[in-house]
């Protein structure tokens, strides 16, 4: 399925331009004309080739871009012949920093799909991991000049005459939405599938450093939940160190997390599941835990004794969605925990879905025990602007959680605050005579 992420002009502007180009081109042989009827005038941000069953995930990803973006002023510039395609007439618009930043955000969000300015130029799924991390650098050299493609004229004299006639047209409008559209083999829009409003920034609470204010914990949690629901990343406190949370059910967010940490995709990431604390029992969370993993009797005993606490239990993976397969790194198992930290608990319960429980550091670097330490590690990363910080003060330095595998024989994978003797006393209690 061929899709394009686009900005569309107002109906009145599109109709006027479409009518004018159709009149100008009617006496010349042509491949196509964007007349606002069979084909819709559009400003392309990025092309995508994907399957129908991925549109829902794609929509979630683009919504996370739109919700953080200001409306953009679009002004026409001039009609020209495309430098890349002979006979193709383009209507250029004035470039702006806001427009370039929007295009780059769309680019960064959608490159896990099969994407490219045109399929013969870029097919990112064939790139190496290093090239993918640097993919942003390739968008400008490819020549992103915002434009409306208007027609393909087969005669050189026709192309020049049409350009001369059309250059009298000028327009300005404010783009308030981005659209997902279906396109034909010429990559021209034939159908609108989804649209997402570019939120007015005055209606969006400030992202950065809002969480340093006291007495606003509920508002802070609510804001962090909104960030997670739109595919963002939240740094939050746990009972060991600061962690990085994304919605564990959102594949694009999980990929973003791996890129932010520079983590090998062959290494799994543990999760925290909401436990519906109204029940106040360890069989809590069976709604989500039983979706994700196979909880055996031994695991239930350990949850009863040590949760909330610094114990991560690795169990056989039950969930089959792609985000879970990525988090498990193909091992067929995943670690679940529930930390003894009220902020972490409030965050996952308010979201109502599992969040990731990886430490807030670049892979191989020390764990972060304060917001300042976490910021220092990520401040130069290109995804830094996607991070929201949920403060919990300076945490005491503790060991990472104990990681215990119950997928097969009992095995401690990583020693931590809960020691082997404590675990054995729960799993293998001594019988009194």
XYZ file of C-alpha atoms in Angstrom:
433
model
C 0.000 0.000 0.000
C 1.456 3.370 -1.045
C 0.917 6.196 1.444
C 2.057 9.792 1.767
C 2.195 11.993 4.868
C 1.071 15.398 3.622
C -0.168 18.917 4.310
C -3.286 19.840 2.326
C -4.296 23.404 1.368
C -7.783 24.720 2.224
C -10.509 23.471 -0.136
C -10.964 26.901 -1.731
C -7.251 27.253 -2.501
C -6.979 23.680 -3.775
C -9.997 24.147 -6.061
C -8.632 27.405 -7.533
C -5.166 25.973 -8.203
C -6.595 22.718 -9.561
C -8.897 24.558 -11.961
C -6.090 26.804 -13.190
C -3.614 23.975 -13.866
C -6.275 21.937 -15.652
C -7.070 24.845 -17.978
C -3.396 25.568 -18.649
C -2.548 21.935 -19.457
C -5.601 20.903 -21.485
C -3.933 21.455 -24.878
C -0.754 19.535 -24.051
C -0.139 15.789 -23.780
C 0.328 14.852 -20.142
C 0.806 11.924 -17.780
C -1.307 13.373 -14.987
C -2.792 16.650 -13.739
C -3.492 17.350 -10.071
C -6.915 18.903 -10.584
C -8.352 18.563 -7.038
C -10.778 15.900 -8.280
C -9.133 12.625 -9.283
C -5.911 13.852 -7.656
C -5.569 16.233 -4.701
C -2.930 19.009 -4.443
C -0.664 18.220 -1.499
C 2.631 19.144 0.123
C 4.491 15.882 0.718
C 6.361 15.317 3.990
C 7.306 11.662 3.530
C 6.370 8.630 1.435
C 5.601 5.241 2.954
C 5.094 1.798 1.495
C 3.431 -0.524 4.002
C 0.597 -2.998 4.563
C -2.975 -2.130 5.543
C -2.678 -3.843 8.922
C 0.053 -1.374 9.986
C -2.056 1.766 9.456
C -3.307 1.739 13.063
C 0.248 1.680 14.427
C 1.322 4.306 11.893
C -1.566 6.521 12.993
C -0.493 6.292 16.642
C 3.058 7.247 15.689
C 1.982 10.278 13.647
C -0.452 11.420 16.318
C 2.502 11.628 18.721
C 4.206 13.981 16.239
C 1.158 16.156 15.585
C 0.264 16.691 19.244
C 3.610 18.430 19.867
C 3.679 20.547 16.695
C 2.568 24.149 16.190
C 0.383 25.117 13.203
C 2.629 26.173 10.316
C 2.281 29.108 7.931
C 2.558 27.991 4.285
C 3.289 30.591 1.573
C 3.607 29.944 -2.164
C 6.814 30.763 -4.001
C 7.012 29.806 -7.700
C 6.191 27.197 -10.345
C 9.251 25.298 -11.609
C 10.149 22.144 -13.493
C 11.388 19.369 -11.231
C 15.154 18.855 -11.269
C 14.707 15.128 -10.695
C 11.863 14.370 -13.113
C 11.684 15.888 -16.581
C 8.322 17.435 -17.428
C 7.026 17.391 -13.858
C 5.676 20.797 -12.788
C 6.137 21.676 -9.108
C 4.654 24.553 -7.128
C 7.308 25.522 -4.570
C 6.436 26.976 -1.176
C 8.665 29.067 1.032
C 10.826 26.909 3.266
C 10.742 27.565 6.993
C 12.378 26.152 10.081
C 9.013 24.927 11.396
C 8.296 23.064 8.175
C 11.730 21.427 8.077
C 11.445 20.372 11.727
C 8.009 18.865 11.080
C 9.341 16.947 8.070
C 12.265 15.643 10.119
C 9.972 14.538 12.950
C 7.773 12.672 10.466
C 10.916 11.191 8.917
C 12.346 10.014 12.262
C 9.015 8.572 13.397
C 8.244 6.630 10.228
C 11.603 5.315 9.045
C 11.029 1.915 10.797
C 8.488 1.413 8.002
C 9.446 1.006 4.348
C 9.965 4.648 3.517
C 11.720 7.073 1.253
C 11.268 10.248 -0.732
C 10.780 7.862 -3.643
C 11.153 4.066 -3.385
C 14.035 3.911 -5.856
C 16.027 6.404 -3.757
C 15.698 4.997 -0.247
C 14.646 1.657 1.207
C 15.626 1.975 4.854
C 14.928 -1.617 5.844
C 18.090 -2.571 3.912
C 20.292 -0.163 5.860
C 22.636 -1.186 8.660
C 21.907 -0.173 12.253
C 24.580 2.534 12.166
C 23.081 4.059 9.029
C 19.610 4.009 10.578
C 20.870 5.942 13.590
C 22.283 8.556 11.226
C 19.323 8.512 8.843
C 18.216 11.993 9.838
C 21.326 13.386 8.142
C 20.210 11.976 4.804
C 16.915 13.891 4.624
C 18.325 17.312 3.756
C 20.998 16.187 1.245
C 18.215 14.455 -0.668
C 16.881 17.967 -1.197
C 13.721 18.473 0.808
C 12.257 21.496 -0.946
C 8.615 21.720 0.095
C 6.404 21.749 -2.976
C 3.118 20.739 -4.556
C 3.581 18.417 -7.546
C 0.971 19.639 -10.035
C 1.379 17.882 -13.391
C 3.503 15.712 -15.651
C 3.682 17.321 -19.097
C 5.129 15.291 -21.962
C 6.275 18.187 -24.176
C 9.064 20.645 -23.168
C 7.285 23.640 -24.737
C 4.102 22.742 -22.852
C 5.986 22.570 -19.573
C 7.474 26.043 -19.980
C 4.188 27.606 -21.142
C 2.284 26.179 -18.190
C 4.937 27.409 -15.764
C 4.666 30.912 -17.260
C 0.869 30.940 -16.976
C 0.766 29.563 -13.450
C 3.376 31.821 -11.833
C 0.736 34.502 -11.285
C -0.886 32.344 -8.598
C 0.018 33.214 -5.000
C -1.465 31.970 -1.733
C -0.848 31.787 2.019
C -2.567 29.552 4.553
C -2.023 28.107 8.019
C -1.553 24.336 8.076
C -3.436 23.001 11.097
C -3.430 19.288 10.241
C -1.241 16.618 8.717
C -2.841 13.810 6.721
C -2.185 10.176 5.883
C -3.226 9.704 2.269
C -3.286 6.888 -0.243
C -1.354 7.603 -3.438
C -1.123 6.164 -6.933
C 1.947 4.955 -8.826
C 2.896 8.598 -9.480
C 2.779 9.214 -5.706
C -0.177 11.569 -6.166
C -2.902 11.714 -3.510
C -6.132 9.949 -4.460
C -7.730 9.376 -1.034
C -7.481 10.804 2.497
C -7.250 8.074 5.165
C -6.490 9.882 8.458
C -5.864 13.408 9.676
C -4.197 14.701 12.843
C -4.548 18.184 14.276
C -1.405 20.195 14.965
C -2.106 21.286 18.547
C -1.863 24.938 19.504
C 1.127 25.054 21.893
C -0.751 27.369 24.241
C -3.146 24.510 25.014
C -0.366 22.020 25.695
C 1.253 22.044 29.150
C 4.990 22.810 29.140
C 7.117 19.689 28.783
C 10.420 20.442 30.356
C 11.085 20.869 34.084
C 7.389 21.134 35.017
C 7.994 18.266 37.430
C 10.402 20.208 39.635
C 7.441 22.044 41.203
C 6.115 20.738 44.506
C 2.514 19.947 45.348
C 1.468 19.024 41.799
C 2.151 15.294 41.709
C -1.216 14.306 40.234
C -0.928 16.833 37.407
C 2.613 15.663 36.794
C 1.521 12.027 36.545
C -1.383 12.951 34.252
C 0.960 14.854 31.950
C 3.463 11.973 31.894
C 0.653 9.572 30.981
C -0.306 11.785 28.019
C 3.312 11.686 26.858
C 3.380 7.876 27.067
C 0.077 7.548 25.206
C 1.455 9.600 22.320
C 4.596 7.483 21.983
C 6.900 9.636 24.115
C 9.560 8.728 26.673
C 9.405 9.462 30.413
C 12.297 9.393 32.884
C 10.845 8.357 36.265
C 12.100 7.268 39.731
C 12.023 3.659 40.937
C 13.125 1.899 44.131
C 16.629 1.439 42.672
C 17.544 4.202 40.184
C 15.801 6.373 37.591
C 14.184 4.426 34.761
C 13.062 5.024 31.181
C 9.400 4.388 30.460
C 7.619 3.962 27.164
C 4.289 2.288 26.497
C 5.372 -1.348 26.172
C 2.501 -2.053 23.761
C 3.664 0.627 21.294
C 6.186 -0.869 18.852
C 7.463 2.483 17.555
C 7.992 3.749 21.110
C 9.928 0.592 22.001
C 12.176 1.060 18.953
C 12.728 4.684 19.955
C 13.754 3.543 23.443
C 16.382 1.151 22.056
C 17.762 3.933 19.853
C 17.876 6.401 22.743
C 19.854 4.015 24.944
C 22.013 2.736 22.088
C 20.997 -0.722 23.272
C 21.574 -3.842 21.212
C 18.244 -5.154 19.915
C 19.386 -8.633 20.984
C 19.229 -7.594 24.647
C 15.816 -7.783 26.358
C 14.174 -5.012 28.370
C 12.069 -5.702 31.477
C 8.625 -4.225 32.140
C 6.380 -3.052 34.954
C 2.761 -4.183 34.656
C -0.210 -2.386 36.242
C -1.490 -4.494 39.108
C -4.959 -3.089 39.765
C -3.991 -2.300 43.339
C -7.589 -2.173 44.523
C -7.302 -5.917 45.148
C -4.116 -5.531 47.266
C -3.085 -9.113 46.573
C -0.242 -10.613 44.583
C -2.563 -12.224 42.147
C -3.283 -8.599 41.324
C -2.389 -7.760 37.905
C -3.463 -11.093 36.568
C -5.356 -9.109 33.933
C -2.090 -7.796 32.470
C 0.409 -10.308 33.826
C -1.526 -13.195 32.333
C -1.593 -11.434 28.978
C 2.169 -10.968 28.981
C 3.655 -14.012 30.733
C 2.790 -17.435 32.101
C 2.624 -16.962 35.874
C 3.422 -20.224 37.677
C 2.964 -21.098 41.358
C 6.555 -20.219 42.257
C 6.222 -16.787 40.663
C 2.990 -16.144 42.576
C 4.738 -16.938 45.884
C 7.589 -14.554 45.138
C 5.201 -11.778 44.076
C 3.306 -12.254 47.334
C 6.487 -11.906 49.373
C 8.641 -9.372 47.508
C 6.318 -7.144 45.446
C 6.365 -4.204 45.547
C 10.137 -4.474 45.674
C 13.420 -4.868 43.836
C 12.776 -8.290 42.311
C 12.448 -8.852 38.567
C 10.999 -12.258 37.676
C 11.753 -13.666 34.212
C 8.881 -15.813 32.932
C 7.871 -17.440 29.619
C 6.453 -14.850 27.227
C 2.791 -15.274 26.368
C 2.047 -12.076 24.420
C 2.551 -12.364 20.661
C 2.453 -8.725 19.539
C 5.586 -7.323 17.889
C 6.435 -4.919 20.701
C 6.658 -7.839 23.137
C 8.780 -9.899 20.779
C 11.165 -6.946 20.489
C 11.304 -6.392 24.261
C 12.053 -10.087 24.797
C 14.816 -9.922 22.136
C 13.708 -13.266 20.726
C 14.405 -15.145 23.982
C 10.811 -16.269 24.468
C 10.917 -14.821 28.004
C 10.547 -11.409 29.621
C 11.203 -9.925 33.053
C 8.355 -8.347 35.036
C 8.555 -6.342 38.255
C 6.619 -3.918 40.461
C 8.874 -1.382 42.238
C 8.410 -0.061 45.764
C 8.174 3.544 44.603
C 4.904 5.461 44.763
C 5.659 7.574 41.667
C 6.484 4.553 39.508
C 3.357 2.779 40.753
C 1.144 5.819 40.126
C 2.537 6.187 36.600
C 1.887 2.609 35.472
C -1.521 2.432 37.169
C -2.642 5.730 35.609
C -1.531 4.579 32.156
C -3.277 1.239 32.612
C -0.744 -0.511 30.387
C 2.741 -1.944 31.017
C 5.740 0.378 30.858
C 9.405 -0.414 30.347
C 11.688 -0.694 33.373
C 15.135 -0.154 31.897
C 17.558 2.197 33.654
C 17.773 5.840 32.512
C 21.251 5.676 31.065
C 23.079 5.104 27.812
C 23.989 1.412 27.539
C 27.295 0.794 29.273
C 27.144 4.040 31.284
C 26.406 4.357 35.041
C 22.823 4.353 36.287
C 21.253 7.756 36.999
C 20.178 8.589 40.559
C 18.952 12.120 39.814
C 17.279 13.984 36.967
C 20.479 15.979 36.411
C 22.502 12.780 35.905
C 19.946 11.452 33.419
C 19.920 14.728 31.479
C 23.704 14.758 31.183
C 23.654 11.347 29.514
C 21.005 12.204 26.927
C 21.311 15.965 26.364
C 23.289 15.585 23.111
C 21.098 12.802 21.728
C 18.810 13.710 18.843
C 15.849 12.161 20.721
C 16.440 14.311 23.822
C 13.522 16.595 22.914
C 11.198 13.565 23.108
C 12.029 12.931 26.784
C 9.867 14.193 29.655
C 11.370 14.138 33.146
C 9.247 13.043 36.113
C 11.309 14.046 39.124
C 11.581 12.151 42.369
C 14.514 13.904 43.990
C 18.003 12.490 44.391
C 17.758 8.741 44.998
C 20.091 6.814 47.315
C 22.532 4.648 45.378
C 21.288 1.071 45.372
C 22.021 -2.064 43.416
C 19.765 -2.791 40.418
C 16.898 -5.175 41.101
C 17.586 -8.875 41.552
C 16.760 -10.699 38.312
C 15.480 -14.243 38.836
C 14.587 -16.630 36.023
C 11.701 -19.042 36.552
C 11.570 -20.045 32.888
C 12.807 -23.561 33.522
C 15.019 -24.172 36.545
C 15.348 -21.454 39.166
C 18.351 -19.270 38.376
C 19.566 -15.874 39.585
C 20.639 -13.949 36.467
C 21.686 -10.798 38.323
C 22.385 -10.481 42.034
C 20.710 -7.556 43.742
C 19.052 -6.318 46.938
C 17.022 -9.515 47.406
C 19.543 -12.269 48.048
C 19.497 -15.964 47.163
C 18.780 -17.135 50.720
C 15.616 -15.003 50.924
C 14.367 -16.423 47.635
C 15.072 -20.034 48.690
C 13.251 -19.510 51.987
C 10.111 -18.627 50.032
C 10.378 -21.261 47.306
C 11.734 -24.096 49.436
C 10.616 -23.513 53.045
C 12.062 -25.847 55.662
C 9.443 -28.109 57.197
C 9.440 -28.180 60.953
C 9.358 -31.693 62.514
